[in-house]
Amino acid sequence: RRLTFFTVHPFHSFNLAVVLLIAGKILTLNIDLLRRYSIPEPVAGGFLCIAVTGLLWALFDLKVSFEVGIRDFLLLVFFAGIGLKSEVSTLLKGGRPLMVLLALSATFIVLQNMLGMGVANIFGLDPRAGLLVGSVSLVGGIGTTLAWVPDFVERLGIHNALEIGTAGSMLGLIIACIIGGPIASYLMREHKLTPSHDTRLDIGVAHNADSSETRLDYYGVLRAWLWLNLALLLGQGLTRVLGYTGLNLPDFVGSLMAGIVLRNTLPLLLPKQSARNWKKTTQGLALISDICLGMFLTMALMGLQLWALKGVFSFVFATLVLQVVLTVVYTLWIVFRFMGKDYEAAVLCAGFGGIALGSTSTAVANMSAVTRQYGAAHRAFIIVPLVGGFFIDLVNALVISWMSR
């Protein structure tokens, strides 16, 4: 049978993402199971799209794809917002926990790759093919996968490296969206942790927030928009300057760093009236950042192409099952204990599930879903983006180079 392809126009793809995000919000508010296990709203909506496109492919051989070029820009806005809400005092508190989480993440990368190589050996493949369903596609994501594929094909002779890596990244993203909330919910119940009940969230608005506390101000949103634009401009400059030194980092890291710099310098130089207005500005930042993250993750799920799994499904699926078991066990028994065994640690564990199998944006979405239910965890929202978006990429590159020799 002849395969049929259909590509949805960017404008219609964007509108569909809005509809799916609204649908996810409605489902989360009305289905207790989704709310109890802190399933992110974009995941609930995004899965509807995956189900429909999957059925169209399975029943009619119709491959539907979406043009979502704006997705990456939304991610930059989101991380700029995270940076603009980060105070130096919170960053200083995160110093030691940040180093601990980085050490735990580096150890996990090695374990993840050893597991992938072991399964590849069982399937009769080059053991190094297991790296493609290890930290290359899981911790690294699709960007790292595409960057390493030529090396695996040309140097190692693994000619289906693209198919294996893409499939691993795709399934990993789906699973990462699901496991973070349940991990945090389990830790809350098992260890009888006390929620913070702080409704001043870094991203979004709490489920039980008082509407009088979350009232938005027109100029507050407008000022937030201005600060975000300034952070994006400065972030582009920082990324280019670092690139000239040979340090190539993802664009969103530059936006995050720029937001942190602006938050902790310029407001100090502004008049007192502007300083008093900062609270309203942060409410605008929370709203815009929440929408951008929700739209990004919804579009990421819309972009998943199930037909890419064809031909490598059995190997990738078997490996991912074991990778999920490793991630859950490591998070519950190692990460939670070393990060303090408190509420902040539970929220961070939800994020670690996202880092280990999906992406930094997935990690933050998982944490956002948890904090909406139980209250803010400010330190976790500083540590996880810095480790997942900056330091871990450097460590991952070194580990992959070493283990693929």
mmCIF file of N, CA and C in Angstrom, residues 286-376:
data_model
loop_
_atom_site.group_PDB
_atom_site.id
_atom_site.type_symbol
_atom_site.label_atom_id
_atom_site.label_comp_id
_atom_site.label_asym_id
_atom_site.label_seq_id
_atom_site.Cartn_x
_atom_site.Cartn_y
_atom_site.Cartn_z
ATOM 1 N N ALA A 286 5.235 34.640 35.698
ATOM 2 C CA ALA A 286 4.753 33.284 35.982
ATOM 3 C C ALA A 286 3.719 32.845 34.955
ATOM 4 N N LEU A 287 2.810 33.772 34.594
ATOM 5 C CA LEU A 287 1.765 33.437 33.626
ATOM 6 C C LEU A 287 2.358 33.163 32.243
ATOM 7 N N ILE A 288 3.196 34.096 31.754
ATOM 8 C CA ILE A 288 3.770 33.945 30.416
ATOM 9 C C ILE A 288 4.645 32.699 30.341
ATOM 10 N N SER A 289 5.459 32.459 31.379
ATOM 11 C CA SER A 289 6.329 31.288 31.390
ATOM 12 C C SER A 289 5.524 29.998 31.386
ATOM 13 N N ASP A 290 4.439 29.987 32.144
ATOM 14 C CA ASP A 290 3.595 28.791 32.213
ATOM 15 C C ASP A 290 2.980 28.478 30.851
ATOM 16 N N ILE A 291 2.471 29.502 30.174
ATOM 17 C CA ILE A 291 1.869 29.293 28.859
ATOM 18 C C ILE A 291 2.915 28.813 27.858
ATOM 19 N N CYS A 292 4.095 29.427 27.891
ATOM 20 C CA CYS A 292 5.154 29.040 26.946
ATOM 21 C C CYS A 292 5.607 27.604 27.179
ATOM 22 N N LEU A 293 5.754 27.202 28.444
ATOM 23 C CA LEU A 293 6.153 25.825 28.730
ATOM 24 C C LEU A 293 5.074 24.854 28.279
ATOM 25 N N GLY A 294 3.813 25.186 28.584
ATOM 26 C CA GLY A 294 2.719 24.310 28.183
ATOM 27 C C GLY A 294 2.640 24.152 26.677
ATOM 28 N N MET A 295 2.790 25.258 25.947
ATOM 29 C CA MET A 295 2.742 25.199 24.488
ATOM 30 C C MET A 295 3.933 24.428 23.932
ATOM 31 N N PHE A 296 5.120 24.635 24.522
ATOM 32 C CA PHE A 296 6.311 23.924 24.047
ATOM 33 C C PHE A 296 6.146 22.421 24.195
ATOM 34 N N LEU A 297 5.734 21.983 25.378
ATOM 35 C CA LEU A 297 5.631 20.545 25.619
ATOM 36 C C LEU A 297 4.502 19.931 24.786
ATOM 37 N N THR A 298 3.402 20.660 24.629
ATOM 38 C CA THR A 298 2.313 20.172 23.773
ATOM 39 C C THR A 298 2.808 19.986 22.339
ATOM 40 N N MET A 299 3.541 20.966 21.822
ATOM 41 C CA MET A 299 4.071 20.874 20.466
ATOM 42 C C MET A 299 5.117 19.778 20.342
ATOM 43 N N ALA A 300 5.908 19.566 21.410
ATOM 44 C CA ALA A 300 6.894 18.487 21.380
ATOM 45 C C ALA A 300 6.206 17.132 21.235
ATOM 46 N N LEU A 301 5.114 16.943 21.953
ATOM 47 C CA LEU A 301 4.368 15.688 21.848
ATOM 48 C C LEU A 301 3.658 15.578 20.495
ATOM 49 N N MET A 302 3.164 16.701 19.963
ATOM 50 C CA MET A 302 2.557 16.691 18.638
ATOM 51 C C MET A 302 3.562 16.263 17.571
ATOM 52 N N GLY A 303 4.821 16.610 17.800
ATOM 53 C CA GLY A 303 5.850 16.320 16.803
ATOM 54 C C GLY A 303 6.356 14.892 16.814
ATOM 55 N N LEU A 304 5.937 14.084 17.782
ATOM 56 C CA LEU A 304 6.401 12.693 17.843
ATOM 57 C C LEU A 304 5.793 11.891 16.693
ATOM 58 N N GLN A 305 6.632 11.133 16.026
ATOM 59 C CA GLN A 305 6.202 10.351 14.867
ATOM 60 C C GLN A 305 6.352 8.867 15.186
ATOM 61 N N LEU A 306 5.237 8.221 15.474
ATOM 62 C CA LEU A 306 5.256 6.828 15.912
ATOM 63 C C LEU A 306 5.835 5.890 14.860
ATOM 64 N N TRP A 307 5.714 6.251 13.569
ATOM 65 C CA TRP A 307 6.239 5.373 12.529
ATOM 66 C C TRP A 307 7.765 5.277 12.551
ATOM 67 N N ALA A 308 8.419 6.188 13.288
ATOM 68 C CA ALA A 308 9.879 6.115 13.412
ATOM 69 C C ALA A 308 10.314 4.907 14.240
ATOM 70 N N LEU A 309 9.374 4.313 14.987
ATOM 71 C CA LEU A 309 9.695 3.147 15.812
ATOM 72 C C LEU A 309 9.779 1.863 14.989
ATOM 73 N N LYS A 310 9.253 1.894 13.788
ATOM 74 C CA LYS A 310 9.181 0.693 12.968
ATOM 75 C C LYS A 310 10.573 0.148 12.684
ATOM 76 N N GLY A 311 10.773 -1.134 12.929
ATOM 77 C CA GLY A 311 12.040 -1.799 12.647
ATOM 78 C C GLY A 311 12.978 -1.913 13.831
ATOM 79 N N VAL A 312 12.857 -1.019 14.816
ATOM 80 C CA VAL A 312 13.750 -1.065 15.981
ATOM 81 C C VAL A 312 12.942 -1.135 17.272
ATOM 82 N N PHE A 313 11.644 -1.356 17.165
ATOM 83 C CA PHE A 313 10.763 -1.246 18.331
ATOM 84 C C PHE A 313 11.128 -2.233 19.435
ATOM 85 N N SER A 314 11.366 -3.511 19.083
ATOM 86 C CA SER A 314 11.588 -4.531 20.116
ATOM 87 C C SER A 314 12.818 -4.214 20.962
ATOM 88 N N PHE A 315 13.921 -3.862 20.308
ATOM 89 C CA PHE A 315 15.148 -3.540 21.047
ATOM 90 C C PHE A 315 14.969 -2.285 21.892
ATOM 91 N N VAL A 316 14.411 -1.243 21.286
ATOM 92 C CA VAL A 316 14.242 0.019 22.006
ATOM 93 C C VAL A 316 13.254 -0.138 23.159
ATOM 94 N N PHE A 317 12.158 -0.843 22.919
ATOM 95 C CA PHE A 317 11.145 -1.013 23.961
ATOM 96 C C PHE A 317 11.700 -1.802 25.145
ATOM 97 N N ALA A 318 12.398 -2.916 24.856
ATOM 98 C CA ALA A 318 12.975 -3.727 25.943
ATOM 99 C C ALA A 318 13.962 -2.916 26.767
ATOM 100 N N THR A 319 14.779 -2.124 26.079
ATOM 101 C CA THR A 319 15.763 -1.305 26.797
ATOM 102 C C THR A 319 15.083 -0.237 27.632
ATOM 103 N N LEU A 320 14.059 0.398 27.071
ATOM 104 C CA LEU A 320 13.376 1.481 27.796
ATOM 105 C C LEU A 320 12.659 0.966 29.035
ATOM 106 N N VAL A 321 12.121 -0.246 28.976
ATOM 107 C CA VAL A 321 11.474 -0.811 30.162
ATOM 108 C C VAL A 321 12.480 -0.906 31.304
ATOM 109 N N LEU A 322 13.654 -1.412 30.997
ATOM 110 C CA LEU A 322 14.695 -1.536 32.020
ATOM 111 C C LEU A 322 15.221 -0.168 32.453
ATOM 112 N N GLN A 323 15.298 0.775 31.507
ATOM 113 C CA GLN A 323 15.757 2.125 31.856
ATOM 114 C C GLN A 323 14.777 2.812 32.809
ATOM 115 N N VAL A 324 13.500 2.573 32.624
ATOM 116 C CA VAL A 324 12.496 3.148 33.522
ATOM 117 C C VAL A 324 12.652 2.574 34.926
ATOM 118 N N VAL A 325 12.842 1.251 35.009
ATOM 119 C CA VAL A 325 13.040 0.611 36.314
ATOM 120 C C VAL A 325 14.272 1.195 36.998
ATOM 121 N N LEU A 326 15.373 1.323 36.258
ATOM 122 C CA LEU A 326 16.596 1.900 36.816
ATOM 123 C C LEU A 326 16.354 3.325 37.294
ATOM 124 N N THR A 327 15.666 4.119 36.491
ATOM 125 C CA THR A 327 15.416 5.517 36.845
ATOM 126 C C THR A 327 14.589 5.639 38.120
ATOM 127 N N VAL A 328 13.521 4.872 38.214
ATOM 128 C CA VAL A 328 12.649 4.942 39.380
ATOM 129 C C VAL A 328 13.381 4.499 40.645
ATOM 130 N N VAL A 329 14.082 3.383 40.557
ATOM 131 C CA VAL A 329 14.824 2.879 41.725
ATOM 132 C C VAL A 329 15.902 3.866 42.152
ATOM 133 N N TYR A 330 16.654 4.379 41.198
ATOM 134 C CA TYR A 330 17.737 5.321 41.504
ATOM 135 C C TYR A 330 17.179 6.615 42.114
ATOM 136 N N THR A 331 16.064 7.076 41.575
ATOM 137 C CA THR A 331 15.471 8.321 42.077
ATOM 138 C C THR A 331 14.947 8.156 43.502
ATOM 139 N N LEU A 332 14.223 7.062 43.740
ATOM 140 C CA LEU A 332 13.614 6.855 45.060
ATOM 141 C C LEU A 332 14.640 6.542 46.134
ATOM 142 N N TRP A 333 15.640 5.747 45.807
ATOM 143 C CA TRP A 333 16.563 5.251 46.821
ATOM 144 C C TRP A 333 17.865 6.039 46.921
ATOM 145 N N ILE A 334 18.242 6.744 45.877
ATOM 146 C CA ILE A 334 19.514 7.470 45.896
ATOM 147 C C ILE A 334 19.291 8.978 45.884
ATOM 148 N N VAL A 335 18.624 9.475 44.831
ATOM 149 C CA VAL A 335 18.474 10.922 44.679
ATOM 150 C C VAL A 335 17.711 11.527 45.854
ATOM 151 N N PHE A 336 16.592 10.938 46.230
ATOM 152 C CA PHE A 336 15.777 11.485 47.322
ATOM 153 C C PHE A 336 16.564 11.543 48.627
ATOM 154 N N ARG A 337 17.311 10.517 48.921
ATOM 155 C CA ARG A 337 18.056 10.464 50.190
ATOM 156 C C ARG A 337 19.184 11.493 50.205
ATOM 157 N N PHE A 338 19.921 11.589 49.101
ATOM 158 C CA PHE A 338 21.064 12.503 49.080
ATOM 159 C C PHE A 338 20.645 13.969 48.955
ATOM 160 N N MET A 339 19.441 14.228 48.474
ATOM 161 C CA MET A 339 18.996 15.609 48.299
ATOM 162 C C MET A 339 18.224 16.145 49.500
ATOM 163 N N GLY A 340 18.153 15.373 50.591
ATOM 164 C CA GLY A 340 17.631 15.912 51.832
ATOM 165 C C GLY A 340 16.383 15.268 52.397
ATOM 166 N N LYS A 341 15.721 14.388 51.641
ATOM 167 C CA LYS A 341 14.535 13.658 52.127
ATOM 168 C C LYS A 341 13.432 14.578 52.652
ATOM 169 N N ASP A 342 13.255 15.740 51.996
ATOM 170 C CA ASP A 342 12.185 16.653 52.390
ATOM 171 C C ASP A 342 11.302 16.967 51.181
ATOM 172 N N TYR A 343 10.397 17.937 51.337
ATOM 173 C CA TYR A 343 9.475 18.259 50.247
ATOM 174 C C TYR A 343 10.216 18.752 49.002
ATOM 175 N N GLU A 344 11.221 19.613 49.198
ATOM 176 C CA GLU A 344 12.013 20.102 48.063
ATOM 177 C C GLU A 344 12.654 18.930 47.322
ATOM 178 N N ALA A 345 13.124 17.938 48.076
ATOM 179 C CA ALA A 345 13.755 16.770 47.459
ATOM 180 C C ALA A 345 12.741 15.977 46.643
ATOM 181 N N ALA A 346 11.512 15.884 47.130
ATOM 182 C CA ALA A 346 10.468 15.157 46.399
ATOM 183 C C ALA A 346 10.152 15.847 45.073
ATOM 184 N N VAL A 347 10.051 17.181 45.103
ATOM 185 C CA VAL A 347 9.807 17.930 43.869
ATOM 186 C C VAL A 347 10.983 17.761 42.912
ATOM 187 N N LEU A 348 12.188 17.822 43.456
ATOM 188 C CA LEU A 348 13.381 17.646 42.635
ATOM 189 C C LEU A 348 13.416 16.254 42.001
ATOM 190 N N CYS A 349 12.940 15.246 42.732
ATOM 191 C CA CYS A 349 12.904 13.881 42.192
ATOM 192 C C CYS A 349 11.957 13.788 40.999
ATOM 193 N N ALA A 350 10.849 14.529 41.046
ATOM 194 C CA ALA A 350 9.953 14.579 39.889
ATOM 195 C C ALA A 350 10.691 15.144 38.690
ATOM 196 N N GLY A 351 11.523 16.155 38.942
ATOM 197 C CA GLY A 351 12.329 16.729 37.879
ATOM 198 C C GLY A 351 13.414 15.792 37.392
ATOM 199 N N PHE A 352 13.999 15.021 38.299
ATOM 200 C CA PHE A 352 15.071 14.106 37.905
ATOM 201 C C PHE A 352 14.549 13.045 36.935
ATOM 202 N N GLY A 353 13.295 12.604 37.141
ATOM 203 C CA GLY A 353 12.705 11.661 36.205
ATOM 204 C C GLY A 353 12.637 12.239 34.807
ATOM 205 N N GLY A 354 12.365 13.564 34.728
ATOM 206 C CA GLY A 354 12.340 14.231 33.434
ATOM 207 C C GLY A 354 13.714 14.339 32.815
ATOM 208 N N ILE A 355 14.718 14.674 33.625
ATOM 209 C CA ILE A 355 16.086 14.788 33.117
ATOM 210 C C ILE A 355 16.592 13.443 32.625
ATOM 211 N N ALA A 356 16.337 12.386 33.395
ATOM 212 C CA ALA A 356 16.909 11.073 33.111
ATOM 213 C C ALA A 356 16.368 10.448 31.838
ATOM 214 N N LEU A 357 15.108 10.766 31.488
ATOM 215 C CA LEU A 357 14.484 10.093 30.345
ATOM 216 C C LEU A 357 13.991 11.049 29.261
ATOM 217 N N GLY A 358 13.928 12.340 29.546
ATOM 218 C CA GLY A 358 13.335 13.244 28.576
ATOM 219 C C GLY A 358 14.170 14.468 28.282
ATOM 220 N N SER A 359 13.903 15.556 28.995
ATOM 221 C CA SER A 359 14.588 16.817 28.741
ATOM 222 C C SER A 359 14.413 17.721 29.955
ATOM 223 N N THR A 360 15.149 18.831 29.957
ATOM 224 C CA THR A 360 15.029 19.785 31.052
ATOM 225 C C THR A 360 13.626 20.389 31.095
ATOM 226 N N SER A 361 13.053 20.669 29.924
ATOM 227 C CA SER A 361 11.695 21.232 29.901
ATOM 228 C C SER A 361 10.681 20.251 30.478
ATOM 229 N N THR A 362 10.861 18.958 30.193
ATOM 230 C CA THR A 362 9.982 17.944 30.779
ATOM 231 C C THR A 362 10.146 17.901 32.292
ATOM 232 N N ALA A 363 11.385 18.024 32.753
ATOM 233 C CA ALA A 363 11.652 18.026 34.190
ATOM 234 C C ALA A 363 10.919 19.170 34.879
ATOM 235 N N VAL A 364 10.993 20.368 34.278
ATOM 236 C CA VAL A 364 10.335 21.527 34.879
ATOM 237 C C VAL A 364 8.823 21.390 34.817
ATOM 238 N N ALA A 365 8.312 20.806 33.727
ATOM 239 C CA ALA A 365 6.864 20.581 33.631
ATOM 240 C C ALA A 365 6.393 19.624 34.723
ATOM 241 N N ASN A 366 7.164 18.582 34.974
ATOM 242 C CA ASN A 366 6.834 17.645 36.055
ATOM 243 C C ASN A 366 6.807 18.355 37.406
ATOM 244 N N MET A 367 7.826 19.167 37.663
ATOM 245 C CA MET A 367 7.892 19.877 38.940
ATOM 246 C C MET A 367 6.752 20.887 39.067
ATOM 247 N N SER A 368 6.398 21.540 37.963
ATOM 248 C CA SER A 368 5.303 22.509 37.986
ATOM 249 C C SER A 368 3.988 21.839 38.359
ATOM 250 N N ALA A 369 3.764 20.646 37.803
ATOM 251 C CA ALA A 369 2.536 19.917 38.121
ATOM 252 C C ALA A 369 2.474 19.565 39.605
ATOM 253 N N VAL A 370 3.620 19.204 40.186
ATOM 254 C CA VAL A 370 3.669 18.840 41.607
ATOM 255 C C VAL A 370 3.439 20.072 42.485
ATOM 256 N N THR A 371 4.099 21.181 42.148
ATOM 257 C CA THR A 371 3.976 22.376 42.990
ATOM 258 C C THR A 371 2.583 22.994 42.909
ATOM 259 N N ARG A 372 1.888 22.812 41.800
ATOM 260 C CA ARG A 372 0.504 23.276 41.742
ATOM 261 C C ARG A 372 -0.357 22.558 42.779
ATOM 262 N N GLN A 373 -0.001 21.314 43.031
ATOM 263 C CA GLN A 373 -0.766 20.491 43.962
ATOM 264 C C GLN A 373 -0.358 20.741 45.413
ATOM 265 N N TYR A 374 0.954 20.917 45.657
ATOM 266 C CA TYR A 374 1.455 20.930 47.038
ATOM 267 C C TYR A 374 2.130 22.229 47.471
ATOM 268 N N GLY A 375 2.393 23.138 46.547
ATOM 269 C CA GLY A 375 3.042 24.393 46.937
ATOM 270 C C GLY A 375 4.418 24.548 46.325
ATOM 271 N N ALA A 376 4.942 25.769 46.390
ATOM 272 C CA ALA A 376 6.191 26.121 45.710
ATOM 273 C C ALA A 376 7.399 25.390 46.283
#
